[in-house]
Every structure is written in structure tokens, then in C-alpha cells.
Tab-separated table of C-alpha atoms in Angstrom:
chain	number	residue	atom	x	y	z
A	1	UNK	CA	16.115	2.859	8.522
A	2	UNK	CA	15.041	3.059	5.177
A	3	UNK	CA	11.762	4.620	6.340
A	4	UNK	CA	13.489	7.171	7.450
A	5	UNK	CA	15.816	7.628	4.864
A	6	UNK	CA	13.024	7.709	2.269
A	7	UNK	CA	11.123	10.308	4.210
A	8	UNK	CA	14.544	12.376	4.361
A	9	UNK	CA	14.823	12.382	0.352
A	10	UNK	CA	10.953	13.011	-0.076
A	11	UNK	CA	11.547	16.565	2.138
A	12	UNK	CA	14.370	17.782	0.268
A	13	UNK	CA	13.696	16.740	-3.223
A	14	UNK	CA	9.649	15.878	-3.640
A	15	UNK	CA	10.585	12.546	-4.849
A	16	UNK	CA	7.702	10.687	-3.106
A	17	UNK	CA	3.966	10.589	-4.364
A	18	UNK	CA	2.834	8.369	-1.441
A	19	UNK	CA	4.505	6.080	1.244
A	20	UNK	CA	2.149	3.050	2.177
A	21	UNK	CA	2.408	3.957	6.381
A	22	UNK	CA	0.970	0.142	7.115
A	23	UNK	CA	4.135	-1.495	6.032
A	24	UNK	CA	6.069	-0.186	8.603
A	25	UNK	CA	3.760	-2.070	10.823
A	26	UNK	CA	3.285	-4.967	9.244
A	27	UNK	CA	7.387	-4.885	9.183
A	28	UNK	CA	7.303	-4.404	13.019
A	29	UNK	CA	4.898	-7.715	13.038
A	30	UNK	CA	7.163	-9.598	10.735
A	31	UNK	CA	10.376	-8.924	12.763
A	32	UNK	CA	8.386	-10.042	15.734
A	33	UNK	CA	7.786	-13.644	14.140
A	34	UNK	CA	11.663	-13.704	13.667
A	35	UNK	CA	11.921	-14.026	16.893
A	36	UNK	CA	10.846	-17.864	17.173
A	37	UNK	CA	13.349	-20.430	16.603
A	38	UNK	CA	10.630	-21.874	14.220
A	39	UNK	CA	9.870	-19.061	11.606
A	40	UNK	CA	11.377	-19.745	8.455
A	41	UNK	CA	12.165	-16.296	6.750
A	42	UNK	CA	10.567	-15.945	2.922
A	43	UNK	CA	13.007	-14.930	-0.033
A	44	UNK	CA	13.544	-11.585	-0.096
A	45	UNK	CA	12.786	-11.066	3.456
A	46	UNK	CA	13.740	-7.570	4.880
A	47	UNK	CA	14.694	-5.915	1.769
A	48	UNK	CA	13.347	-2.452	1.277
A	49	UNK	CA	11.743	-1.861	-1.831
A	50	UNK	CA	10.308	0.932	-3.701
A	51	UNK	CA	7.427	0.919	-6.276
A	52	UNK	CA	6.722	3.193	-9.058
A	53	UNK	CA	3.765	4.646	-9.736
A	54	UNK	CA	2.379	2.760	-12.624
A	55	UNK	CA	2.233	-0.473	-10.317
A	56	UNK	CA	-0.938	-0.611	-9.230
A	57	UNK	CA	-0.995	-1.715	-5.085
A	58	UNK	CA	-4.539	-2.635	-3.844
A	59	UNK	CA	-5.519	0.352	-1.913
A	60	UNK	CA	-3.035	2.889	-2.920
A	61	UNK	CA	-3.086	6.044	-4.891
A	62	UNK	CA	-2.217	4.867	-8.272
A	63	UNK	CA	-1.797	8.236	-10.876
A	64	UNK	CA	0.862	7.395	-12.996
A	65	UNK	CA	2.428	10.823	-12.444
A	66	UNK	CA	-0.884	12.235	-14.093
A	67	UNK	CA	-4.061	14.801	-12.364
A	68	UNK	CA	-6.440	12.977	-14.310
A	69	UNK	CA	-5.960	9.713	-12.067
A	70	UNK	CA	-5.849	11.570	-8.741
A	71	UNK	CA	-9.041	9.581	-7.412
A	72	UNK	CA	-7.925	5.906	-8.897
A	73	UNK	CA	-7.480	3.530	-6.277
A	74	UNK	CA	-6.735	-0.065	-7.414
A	75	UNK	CA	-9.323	-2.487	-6.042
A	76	UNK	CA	-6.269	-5.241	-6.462
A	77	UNK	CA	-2.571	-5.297	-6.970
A	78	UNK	CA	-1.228	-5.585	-10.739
């Protein structure tokens, strides 16, 4: 839902510089492994999050809102 909802807001206002499309699977996997009886959910579990763009995320587009930093890519998370 909040996938959606995020994608919403990014069309009508440009709030969005990237959206990280793997963790909607790797949310599909996790709510799979809620399934067993014997999966014991990790703090925080299921809450939606959004990060800003001076957190660097292995992997991700990291520009801090500036052309010059269009190409960095963070080889780990900060």
C-alpha cells in the first residue's frame, strides 16, 4: 500500500528521486516467512520507511539533491 501511495505522490508532486524496486520483493519474501508458525518477526517489522537522500544505501543513487553527484553510487550503506 505504501508502494503505491508513494508512487501516487511522486506523479503529482516530483517528490521522489528514486524508489529502490527490490524492496518490494524482498517485502513479498519476508511476508512469505510470516507465514510459519516459527518465524519470529524483527523490531520494526513491516513499517514503511522513507530515506533521504544524503543516506547513502549500497547500490543506490546517492546525489544529495545535487547534478554534480548524479553518477555516485555508494559501494556500502552509511
Amino acid at each position: 500500500v505504501y508502494y503505491g501511495l508513494a508512487t501516487k505522490a511522486h506523479e503529482k508532486t516530483n517528490c521522489l528521486t528514486n524508489i529502490i524496486k527490490e524492496s518490494l520483493n524482498e517485502a513479498k519474501q519476508l511476508d512469505e516467512l510470516t507465514k510459519s508458525p516459527l518465524y519470529k518477526k524483527p523490531r520494526l517489522f513491516g513499517i514503511p520507511i522513507s530515506i533521504k537522500d544524503s543516506v547513502e544505501v549500497k547500490g543506490q543513487r546517492n546525489t544529495w539533491g545535487l547534478a554534480k553527484f548524479i553518477d555516485k553510487i555508494p559501494l556500502e550503506d552509511s
